[in-house]
mmCIF file of N, CA and C in Angstrom:
data_model
loop_
_atom_site.group_PDB
_atom_site.id
_atom_site.type_symbol
_atom_site.label_atom_id
_atom_site.label_comp_id
_atom_site.label_asym_id
_atom_site.label_seq_id
_atom_site.Cartn_x
_atom_site.Cartn_y
_atom_site.Cartn_z
ATOM 1 N N GLN A 1 -7.284 10.548 9.480
ATOM 2 C CA GLN A 1 -8.662 11.052 9.637
ATOM 3 C C GLN A 1 -9.700 10.624 8.662
ATOM 4 N N VAL A 2 -10.878 10.521 9.274
ATOM 5 C CA VAL A 2 -11.962 10.114 8.225
ATOM 6 C C VAL A 2 -13.292 11.243 7.781
ATOM 7 N N GLN A 3 -13.548 11.185 6.745
ATOM 8 C CA GLN A 3 -14.361 12.343 6.362
ATOM 9 C C GLN A 3 -15.772 11.968 6.288
ATOM 10 N N LEU A 4 -16.798 12.175 6.579
ATOM 11 C CA LEU A 4 -18.140 11.964 6.467
ATOM 12 C C LEU A 4 -19.075 12.684 5.880
ATOM 13 N N VAL A 5 -19.543 12.520 4.716
ATOM 14 C CA VAL A 5 -20.666 13.340 4.252
ATOM 15 C C VAL A 5 -22.268 12.490 4.124
ATOM 16 N N GLU A 6 -23.024 13.081 4.614
ATOM 17 C CA GLU A 6 -24.348 12.642 4.705
ATOM 18 C C GLU A 6 -25.456 13.122 3.735
ATOM 19 N N SER A 7 -26.297 12.421 3.339
ATOM 20 C CA SER A 7 -27.506 13.268 2.405
ATOM 21 C C SER A 7 -28.602 12.574 2.550
ATOM 22 N N GLY A 8 -29.614 12.958 2.428
ATOM 23 C CA GLY A 8 -31.191 12.113 2.557
ATOM 24 C C GLY A 8 -31.956 12.804 3.318
ATOM 25 N N GLY A 9 -31.692 13.933 3.667
ATOM 26 C CA GLY A 9 -32.505 14.563 4.933
ATOM 27 C C GLY A 9 -33.640 15.107 4.120
ATOM 28 N N GLY A 10 -34.658 15.702 4.747
ATOM 29 C CA GLY A 10 -35.974 16.605 4.216
ATOM 30 C C GLY A 10 -37.160 16.548 5.213
ATOM 31 N N LEU A 11 -37.966 17.099 4.352
ATOM 32 C CA LEU A 11 -39.295 17.139 4.981
ATOM 33 C C LEU A 11 -40.223 15.847 4.719
ATOM 34 N N VAL A 12 -40.675 15.609 5.673
ATOM 35 C CA VAL A 12 -41.941 14.519 5.417
ATOM 36 C C VAL A 12 -43.061 14.455 6.212
ATOM 37 N N GLN A 13 -44.030 13.781 5.905
ATOM 38 C CA GLN A 13 -45.213 13.813 6.676
ATOM 39 C C GLN A 13 -45.390 12.624 7.826
ATOM 40 N N PRO A 14 -45.781 12.786 8.821
ATOM 41 C CA PRO A 14 -46.076 11.768 9.693
ATOM 42 C C PRO A 14 -46.334 10.318 8.973
ATOM 43 N N GLY A 15 -45.795 9.311 9.352
ATOM 44 C CA GLY A 15 -46.299 8.112 8.898
ATOM 45 C C GLY A 15 -45.372 7.854 7.375
ATOM 46 N N GLY A 16 -44.787 8.778 7.074
ATOM 47 C CA GLY A 16 -43.878 8.988 5.836
ATOM 48 C C GLY A 16 -42.572 8.131 5.859
ATOM 49 N N SER A 17 -41.495 7.949 5.034
ATOM 50 C CA SER A 17 -40.384 7.253 5.113
ATOM 51 C C SER A 17 -39.060 8.438 4.198
ATOM 52 N N LEU A 18 -38.018 8.266 5.225
ATOM 53 C CA LEU A 18 -36.938 8.714 4.380
ATOM 54 C C LEU A 18 -35.495 7.833 4.632
ATOM 55 N N ARG A 19 -34.687 8.107 3.509
ATOM 56 C CA ARG A 19 -33.338 7.311 3.815
ATOM 57 C C ARG A 19 -32.475 7.964 3.899
ATOM 58 N N LEU A 20 -31.533 8.028 4.515
ATOM 59 C CA LEU A 20 -30.280 9.024 4.879
ATOM 60 C C LEU A 20 -29.074 7.759 4.376
ATOM 61 N N SER A 21 -27.985 8.642 3.722
ATOM 62 C CA SER A 21 -27.024 7.893 3.383
ATOM 63 C C SER A 21 -25.853 8.542 3.793
ATOM 64 N N CYS A 22 -24.830 7.738 4.307
ATOM 65 C CA CYS A 22 -23.280 8.456 4.784
ATOM 66 C C CYS A 22 -22.186 7.878 4.132
ATOM 67 N N ALA A 23 -21.265 8.541 3.674
ATOM 68 C CA ALA A 23 -20.281 8.026 2.834
ATOM 69 C C ALA A 23 -18.727 8.375 3.348
ATOM 70 N N ALA A 24 -18.096 7.291 3.939
ATOM 71 C CA ALA A 24 -16.798 7.586 4.535
ATOM 72 C C ALA A 24 -15.738 7.474 3.730
ATOM 73 N N SER A 25 -14.714 8.693 4.040
ATOM 74 C CA SER A 25 -13.475 8.542 3.134
ATOM 75 C C SER A 25 -12.222 8.957 4.098
ATOM 76 N N GLY A 26 -11.129 8.708 3.083
ATOM 77 C CA GLY A 26 -9.854 8.962 4.174
ATOM 78 C C GLY A 26 -9.212 7.388 5.049
ATOM 79 N N SER A 27 -8.858 7.737 6.093
ATOM 80 C CA SER A 27 -8.210 6.469 6.627
ATOM 81 C C SER A 27 -9.058 5.731 7.000
ATOM 82 N N ILE A 28 -9.555 4.696 6.306
ATOM 83 C CA ILE A 28 -10.575 3.687 6.621
ATOM 84 C C ILE A 28 -9.993 2.375 7.258
ATOM 85 N N THR A 29 -10.646 2.162 8.250
ATOM 86 C CA THR A 29 -10.138 0.842 8.759
ATOM 87 C C THR A 29 -10.858 -0.532 8.392
ATOM 88 N N SER A 30 -10.616 -1.583 8.584
ATOM 89 C CA SER A 30 -11.059 -3.009 8.200
ATOM 90 C C SER A 30 -12.540 -2.834 9.266
ATOM 91 N N ARG A 31 -11.827 -2.804 10.655
ATOM 92 C CA ARG A 31 -13.047 -2.950 11.625
ATOM 93 C C ARG A 31 -13.359 -1.683 12.008
ATOM 94 N N ASN A 32 -14.811 -1.361 12.182
ATOM 95 C CA ASN A 32 -15.042 -0.106 12.428
ATOM 96 C C ASN A 32 -16.716 -0.048 12.826
ATOM 97 N N THR A 33 -17.510 0.764 13.481
ATOM 98 C CA THR A 33 -18.449 0.902 13.535
ATOM 99 C C THR A 33 -19.018 2.192 12.997
ATOM 100 N N MET A 34 -20.079 2.138 11.937
ATOM 101 C CA MET A 34 -20.736 3.494 11.621
ATOM 102 C C MET A 34 -22.543 3.233 12.088
ATOM 103 N N GLY A 35 -22.786 5.050 12.149
ATOM 104 C CA GLY A 35 -24.188 4.785 12.772
ATOM 105 C C GLY A 35 -24.613 6.152 12.774
ATOM 106 N N TRP A 36 -25.534 6.294 13.678
ATOM 107 C CA TRP A 36 -26.274 7.555 13.268
ATOM 108 C C TRP A 36 -26.825 8.048 14.741
ATOM 109 N N TYR A 37 -26.462 9.267 14.908
ATOM 110 C CA TYR A 37 -26.958 9.943 16.147
ATOM 111 C C TYR A 37 -28.227 10.941 15.562
ATOM 112 N N ARG A 38 -28.981 11.443 16.610
ATOM 113 C CA ARG A 38 -29.914 12.543 16.136
ATOM 114 C C ARG A 38 -30.104 13.965 17.368
ATOM 115 N N GLN A 39 -29.999 14.939 17.139
ATOM 116 C CA GLN A 39 -30.257 16.021 17.954
ATOM 117 C C GLN A 39 -31.307 16.743 17.768
ATOM 118 N N ALA A 40 -32.282 16.949 18.624
ATOM 119 C CA ALA A 40 -33.370 17.958 18.536
ATOM 120 C C ALA A 40 -33.132 19.089 19.088
ATOM 121 N N PRO A 41 -34.081 19.941 18.688
ATOM 122 C CA PRO A 41 -33.344 21.721 19.377
ATOM 123 C C PRO A 41 -33.738 21.605 20.872
ATOM 124 N N GLY A 42 -33.046 21.641 21.430
ATOM 125 C CA GLY A 42 -33.071 22.168 22.831
ATOM 126 C C GLY A 42 -32.599 20.668 23.880
ATOM 127 N N LYS A 43 -32.195 19.505 22.954
ATOM 128 C CA LYS A 43 -31.819 18.270 23.534
ATOM 129 C C LYS A 43 -30.738 18.157 23.313
ATOM 130 N N GLU A 44 -30.170 16.843 24.270
ATOM 131 C CA GLU A 44 -28.832 16.555 23.987
ATOM 132 C C GLU A 44 -28.823 15.280 22.797
ATOM 133 N N ARG A 45 -27.740 15.205 21.990
ATOM 134 C CA ARG A 45 -27.479 14.363 20.989
ATOM 135 C C ARG A 45 -27.692 13.004 21.474
ATOM 136 N N GLU A 46 -28.424 12.423 20.796
ATOM 137 C CA GLU A 46 -28.721 10.961 21.270
ATOM 138 C C GLU A 46 -28.679 9.721 20.269
ATOM 139 N N PHE A 47 -28.219 8.456 20.570
ATOM 140 C CA PHE A 47 -27.651 7.376 19.730
ATOM 141 C C PHE A 47 -28.985 7.144 19.205
ATOM 142 N N VAL A 48 -28.989 6.666 17.604
ATOM 143 C CA VAL A 48 -30.329 6.087 17.300
ATOM 144 C C VAL A 48 -29.661 4.940 16.810
ATOM 145 N N ALA A 49 -28.861 4.286 15.893
ATOM 146 C CA ALA A 49 -28.753 3.020 15.465
ATOM 147 C C ALA A 49 -27.171 2.883 14.915
ATOM 148 N N SER A 50 -26.721 1.622 15.205
ATOM 149 C CA SER A 50 -25.337 1.665 14.441
ATOM 150 C C SER A 50 -25.075 0.291 13.968
ATOM 151 N N MET A 51 -24.040 -0.090 13.415
ATOM 152 C CA MET A 51 -23.528 -1.229 12.553
ATOM 153 C C MET A 51 -22.069 -1.526 12.646
ATOM 154 N N HIS A 52 -21.712 -2.693 13.006
ATOM 155 C CA HIS A 52 -20.215 -2.819 12.931
ATOM 156 C C HIS A 52 -19.720 -3.460 11.746
ATOM 157 N N SER A 53 -18.648 -3.396 11.485
ATOM 158 C CA SER A 53 -18.421 -3.942 10.191
ATOM 159 C C SER A 53 -18.685 -5.027 9.892
ATOM 160 N N GLY A 54 -18.575 -6.093 10.863
ATOM 161 C CA GLY A 54 -19.154 -7.534 10.974
ATOM 162 C C GLY A 54 -20.191 -7.716 11.032
ATOM 163 N N GLY A 55 -21.032 -6.688 10.957
ATOM 164 C CA GLY A 55 -22.491 -7.191 10.863
ATOM 165 C C GLY A 55 -23.458 -6.781 12.106
ATOM 166 N N TYR A 56 -23.083 -6.621 13.176
ATOM 167 C CA TYR A 56 -23.811 -6.567 14.551
ATOM 168 C C TYR A 56 -24.557 -5.142 14.480
ATOM 169 N N THR A 57 -25.504 -5.196 14.809
ATOM 170 C CA THR A 57 -26.348 -3.677 14.760
ATOM 171 C C THR A 57 -27.124 -3.693 16.041
ATOM 172 N N ASN A 58 -27.188 -2.063 16.454
ATOM 173 C CA ASN A 58 -27.822 -1.904 17.691
ATOM 174 C C ASN A 58 -28.463 -0.728 17.314
ATOM 175 N N TYR A 59 -29.808 -0.607 18.005
ATOM 176 C CA TYR A 59 -31.052 0.429 17.767
ATOM 177 C C TYR A 59 -31.403 1.238 19.118
ATOM 178 N N ALA A 60 -31.687 2.326 19.153
ATOM 179 C CA ALA A 60 -32.267 2.931 20.274
ATOM 180 C C ALA A 60 -33.801 2.356 20.437
ATOM 181 N N ASP A 61 -34.107 1.811 21.657
ATOM 182 C CA ASP A 61 -35.544 1.589 21.704
ATOM 183 C C ASP A 61 -36.780 2.289 21.054
ATOM 184 N N SER A 62 -36.454 3.903 20.945
ATOM 185 C CA SER A 62 -37.560 4.770 20.354
ATOM 186 C C SER A 62 -37.724 4.328 18.775
ATOM 187 N N VAL A 63 -36.651 3.719 18.101
ATOM 188 C CA VAL A 63 -36.603 3.425 16.618
ATOM 189 C C VAL A 63 -36.822 1.942 16.087
ATOM 190 N N LYS A 64 -36.848 0.910 17.228
ATOM 191 C CA LYS A 64 -36.753 -0.321 16.824
ATOM 192 C C LYS A 64 -38.124 -0.480 16.039
ATOM 193 N N GLY A 65 -37.795 -1.294 14.958
ATOM 194 C CA GLY A 65 -38.893 -1.726 14.535
ATOM 195 C C GLY A 65 -39.432 -0.644 13.102
ATOM 196 N N ARG A 66 -38.997 0.165 13.201
ATOM 197 C CA ARG A 66 -39.320 1.677 12.361
ATOM 198 C C ARG A 66 -37.748 2.073 11.636
ATOM 199 N N PHE A 67 -36.821 1.848 11.900
ATOM 200 C CA PHE A 67 -35.401 2.195 11.491
ATOM 201 C C PHE A 67 -34.735 0.945 10.962
ATOM 202 N N THR A 68 -34.116 0.993 10.066
ATOM 203 C CA THR A 68 -32.877 0.014 9.666
ATOM 204 C C THR A 68 -31.753 0.521 9.353
ATOM 205 N N ILE A 69 -30.682 0.020 9.873
ATOM 206 C CA ILE A 69 -29.271 0.535 9.381
ATOM 207 C C ILE A 69 -28.737 -0.585 8.418
ATOM 208 N N SER A 70 -28.117 -0.201 7.592
ATOM 209 C CA SER A 70 -27.387 -1.262 6.668
ATOM 210 C C SER A 70 -26.113 -0.294 6.204
ATOM 211 N N ARG A 71 -25.169 -1.343 5.580
ATOM 212 C CA ARG A 71 -23.856 -0.818 5.180
ATOM 213 C C ARG A 71 -23.434 -1.620 3.914
ATOM 214 N N ASP A 72 -22.647 -0.906 3.394
ATOM 215 C CA ASP A 72 -21.645 -1.454 2.304
ATOM 216 C C ASP A 72 -20.194 -0.941 2.619
ATOM 217 N N ASN A 73 -19.656 -2.302 3.298
ATOM 218 C CA ASN A 73 -18.336 -2.232 3.426
ATOM 219 C C ASN A 73 -17.304 -1.962 2.260
ATOM 220 N N THR A 74 -17.679 -2.649 1.324
ATOM 221 C CA THR A 74 -16.704 -2.107 -0.229
ATOM 222 C C THR A 74 -16.817 -0.841 -0.567
ATOM 223 N N LYS A 75 -18.305 -0.235 -0.279
ATOM 224 C CA LYS A 75 -17.948 1.309 -0.455
ATOM 225 C C LYS A 75 -18.022 2.136 0.626
ATOM 226 N N ASN A 76 -17.751 1.804 2.014
ATOM 227 C CA ASN A 76 -17.399 2.499 3.202
ATOM 228 C C ASN A 76 -18.876 3.439 3.043
ATOM 229 N N THR A 77 -19.781 2.968 2.851
ATOM 230 C CA THR A 77 -21.223 3.474 3.142
ATOM 231 C C THR A 77 -22.217 2.941 4.097
ATOM 232 N N ALA A 78 -23.107 3.833 4.648
ATOM 233 C CA ALA A 78 -23.851 3.181 5.583
ATOM 234 C C ALA A 78 -25.317 4.049 5.441
ATOM 235 N N SER A 79 -26.259 3.181 5.532
ATOM 236 C CA SER A 79 -27.732 3.933 5.424
ATOM 237 C C SER A 79 -28.472 3.637 6.144
ATOM 238 N N LEU A 80 -29.528 4.567 6.633
ATOM 239 C CA LEU A 80 -30.655 4.220 7.559
ATOM 240 C C LEU A 80 -32.034 4.747 6.837
ATOM 241 N N GLN A 81 -32.779 3.511 6.776
ATOM 242 C CA GLN A 81 -34.083 3.805 6.270
ATOM 243 C C GLN A 81 -34.869 3.998 7.596
ATOM 244 N N MET A 82 -35.508 5.041 7.016
ATOM 245 C CA MET A 82 -36.602 5.361 8.285
ATOM 246 C C MET A 82 -37.996 5.462 8.105
ATOM 247 N N ASN A 83 -38.582 4.589 8.678
ATOM 248 C CA ASN A 83 -40.207 4.485 8.218
ATOM 249 C C ASN A 83 -41.103 4.875 9.366
ATOM 250 N N SER A 84 -42.306 4.868 9.306
ATOM 251 C CA SER A 84 -43.443 5.321 10.068
ATOM 252 C C SER A 84 -42.860 6.638 10.800
ATOM 253 N N LEU A 85 -42.457 7.548 10.228
ATOM 254 C CA LEU A 85 -41.973 8.494 10.877
ATOM 255 C C LEU A 85 -42.900 9.313 11.810
ATOM 256 N N LYS A 86 -42.403 9.810 12.945
ATOM 257 C CA LYS A 86 -42.973 10.420 13.759
ATOM 258 C C LYS A 86 -42.669 11.754 14.181
ATOM 259 N N SER A 87 -43.611 12.868 14.748
ATOM 260 C CA SER A 87 -42.923 14.238 14.743
ATOM 261 C C SER A 87 -41.697 14.187 15.547
ATOM 262 N N GLU A 88 -41.581 13.396 16.584
ATOM 263 C CA GLU A 88 -40.786 13.348 17.467
ATOM 264 C C GLU A 88 -39.272 12.856 16.748
ATOM 265 N N ASP A 89 -39.191 12.451 15.958
ATOM 266 C CA ASP A 89 -38.122 11.724 14.991
ATOM 267 C C ASP A 89 -37.438 13.346 14.471
ATOM 268 N N THR A 90 -38.114 14.173 14.656
ATOM 269 C CA THR A 90 -37.613 15.434 13.819
ATOM 270 C C THR A 90 -36.034 16.128 14.666
ATOM 271 N N ALA A 91 -35.366 16.264 14.092
ATOM 272 C CA ALA A 91 -33.687 16.390 14.673
ATOM 273 C C ALA A 91 -32.905 16.552 13.608
ATOM 274 N N VAL A 92 -31.677 16.749 13.726
ATOM 275 C CA VAL A 92 -30.342 16.931 12.749
ATOM 276 C C VAL A 92 -29.645 15.458 13.151
ATOM 277 N N TYR A 93 -29.684 14.888 11.987
ATOM 278 C CA TYR A 93 -29.025 13.576 12.141
ATOM 279 C C TYR A 93 -27.904 13.675 11.666
ATOM 280 N N TYR A 94 -26.911 13.062 12.510
ATOM 281 C CA TYR A 94 -25.369 12.655 12.434
ATOM 282 C C TYR A 94 -24.863 11.430 12.006
ATOM 283 N N CYS A 95 -24.210 11.369 10.855
ATOM 284 C CA CYS A 95 -23.396 10.341 10.869
ATOM 285 C C CYS A 95 -22.143 9.938 11.735
ATOM 286 N N ASN A 96 -21.758 8.717 12.083
ATOM 287 C CA ASN A 96 -20.540 8.533 13.628
ATOM 288 C C ASN A 96 -20.180 7.492 12.592
ATOM 289 N N TYR A 97 -18.602 7.738 12.742
ATOM 290 C CA TYR A 97 -17.622 6.733 12.648
ATOM 291 C C TYR A 97 -16.743 6.569 13.691
ATOM 292 N N ASN A 98 -16.552 5.370 13.932
ATOM 293 C CA ASN A 98 -15.673 5.025 15.253
ATOM 294 C C ASN A 98 -15.118 3.990 15.065
ATOM 295 N N ILE A 99 -14.069 3.715 15.746
ATOM 296 C CA ILE A 99 -12.891 2.920 15.697
ATOM 297 C C ILE A 99 -12.207 2.860 17.170
ATOM 298 N N PHE A 100 -11.601 1.889 17.458
ATOM 299 C CA PHE A 100 -10.739 1.316 18.912
ATOM 300 C C PHE A 100 -9.462 1.336 18.692
ATOM 301 N N ARG A 101 -8.708 2.063 19.075
ATOM 302 C CA ARG A 101 -7.167 2.228 18.835
ATOM 303 C C ARG A 101 -6.419 2.192 20.141
ATOM 304 N N LEU A 102 -5.587 1.098 20.050
ATOM 305 C CA LEU A 102 -4.970 0.876 21.269
ATOM 306 C C LEU A 102 -3.974 2.101 21.761
ATOM 307 N N GLY A 103 -4.397 2.529 22.894
ATOM 308 C CA GLY A 103 -3.314 3.580 23.553
ATOM 309 C C GLY A 103 -4.140 4.977 23.256
ATOM 310 N N ASP A 104 -5.214 4.956 22.431
ATOM 311 C CA ASP A 104 -5.752 6.011 22.330
ATOM 312 C C ASP A 104 -7.368 5.895 22.706
ATOM 313 N N GLY A 105 -8.010 4.566 22.891
ATOM 314 C CA GLY A 105 -9.392 4.498 23.075
ATOM 315 C C GLY A 105 -10.096 4.374 21.816
ATOM 316 N N MET A 106 -11.396 5.020 22.182
ATOM 317 C CA MET A 106 -12.362 5.199 20.928
ATOM 318 C C MET A 106 -12.302 6.350 20.326
ATOM 319 N N ILE A 107 -11.881 6.408 19.115
ATOM 320 C CA ILE A 107 -12.073 7.438 18.166
ATOM 321 C C ILE A 107 -13.163 7.661 17.428
ATOM 322 N N ASN A 108 -13.806 9.075 17.698
ATOM 323 C CA ASN A 108 -15.092 9.145 16.938
ATOM 324 C C ASN A 108 -14.896 10.216 15.618
ATOM 325 N N TYR A 109 -15.410 10.027 14.518
ATOM 326 C CA TYR A 109 -15.625 11.075 13.652
ATOM 327 C C TYR A 109 -16.997 11.235 13.157
ATOM 328 N N TRP A 110 -17.575 12.676 13.026
ATOM 329 C CA TRP A 110 -18.813 13.129 12.802
ATOM 330 C C TRP A 110 -18.766 13.644 11.448
ATOM 331 N N GLY A 111 -20.020 13.523 10.733
ATOM 332 C CA GLY A 111 -20.769 14.138 9.636
ATOM 333 C C GLY A 111 -21.056 15.399 10.137
ATOM 334 N N GLN A 112 -21.553 16.322 8.943
ATOM 335 C CA GLN A 112 -21.809 17.796 9.251
ATOM 336 C C GLN A 112 -23.093 17.700 9.524
ATOM 337 N N GLY A 113 -23.970 16.750 9.588
ATOM 338 C CA GLY A 113 -25.343 16.497 9.980
ATOM 339 C C GLY A 113 -26.505 16.775 8.797
ATOM 340 N N THR A 114 -27.504 16.297 8.810
ATOM 341 C CA THR A 114 -28.407 16.510 7.804
ATOM 342 C C THR A 114 -29.908 16.565 8.717
ATOM 343 N N GLN A 115 -30.552 17.426 8.207
ATOM 344 C CA GLN A 115 -32.011 17.872 9.079
ATOM 345 C C GLN A 115 -33.118 17.017 8.321
ATOM 346 N N VAL A 116 -33.977 16.395 9.325
ATOM 347 C CA VAL A 116 -35.135 15.290 9.300
ATOM 348 C C VAL A 116 -36.365 16.293 9.946
ATOM 349 N N THR A 117 -37.103 16.763 9.432
ATOM 350 C CA THR A 117 -38.216 17.362 9.488
ATOM 351 C C THR A 117 -39.673 16.679 9.507
ATOM 352 N N VAL A 118 -40.451 16.002 10.445
ATOM 353 C CA VAL A 118 -41.475 15.391 10.364
ATOM 354 C C VAL A 118 -42.706 15.911 10.756
ATOM 355 N N SER A 119 -43.419 16.835 9.661
ATOM 356 C CA SER A 119 -44.591 17.478 9.768
ATOM 357 C C SER A 119 -45.550 17.393 8.975
ATOM 358 N N SER A 120 -46.857 17.657 9.453
ATOM 359 C CA SER A 120 -47.991 17.638 8.346
ATOM 360 C C SER A 120 -48.363 19.219 7.769
#
């Protein structure tokens, strides 16, 4: 089992910045992907960004150029720097940790979520 704890959400004005952090603990493997998803009211949960332990990153088109994901493999943490925030970025943001295990396929773990509200 892997436990994820997020921090850093809050209220910010349009054009502002926020930084989210996620700390993973438990049965951490050397190869894994950590990332962020978000869910706005009345919408499906959607992918935001991810980073493999080997360094490969992936971003949703809607956040490219504004959000940056980073991680510290020695501390099992991941961060999401969000700049130039827009009202449409308002959502609950969830940290995700996933691994591929032979026989079981992709295994996902989720944090409890942190609210990000972009409003003037």
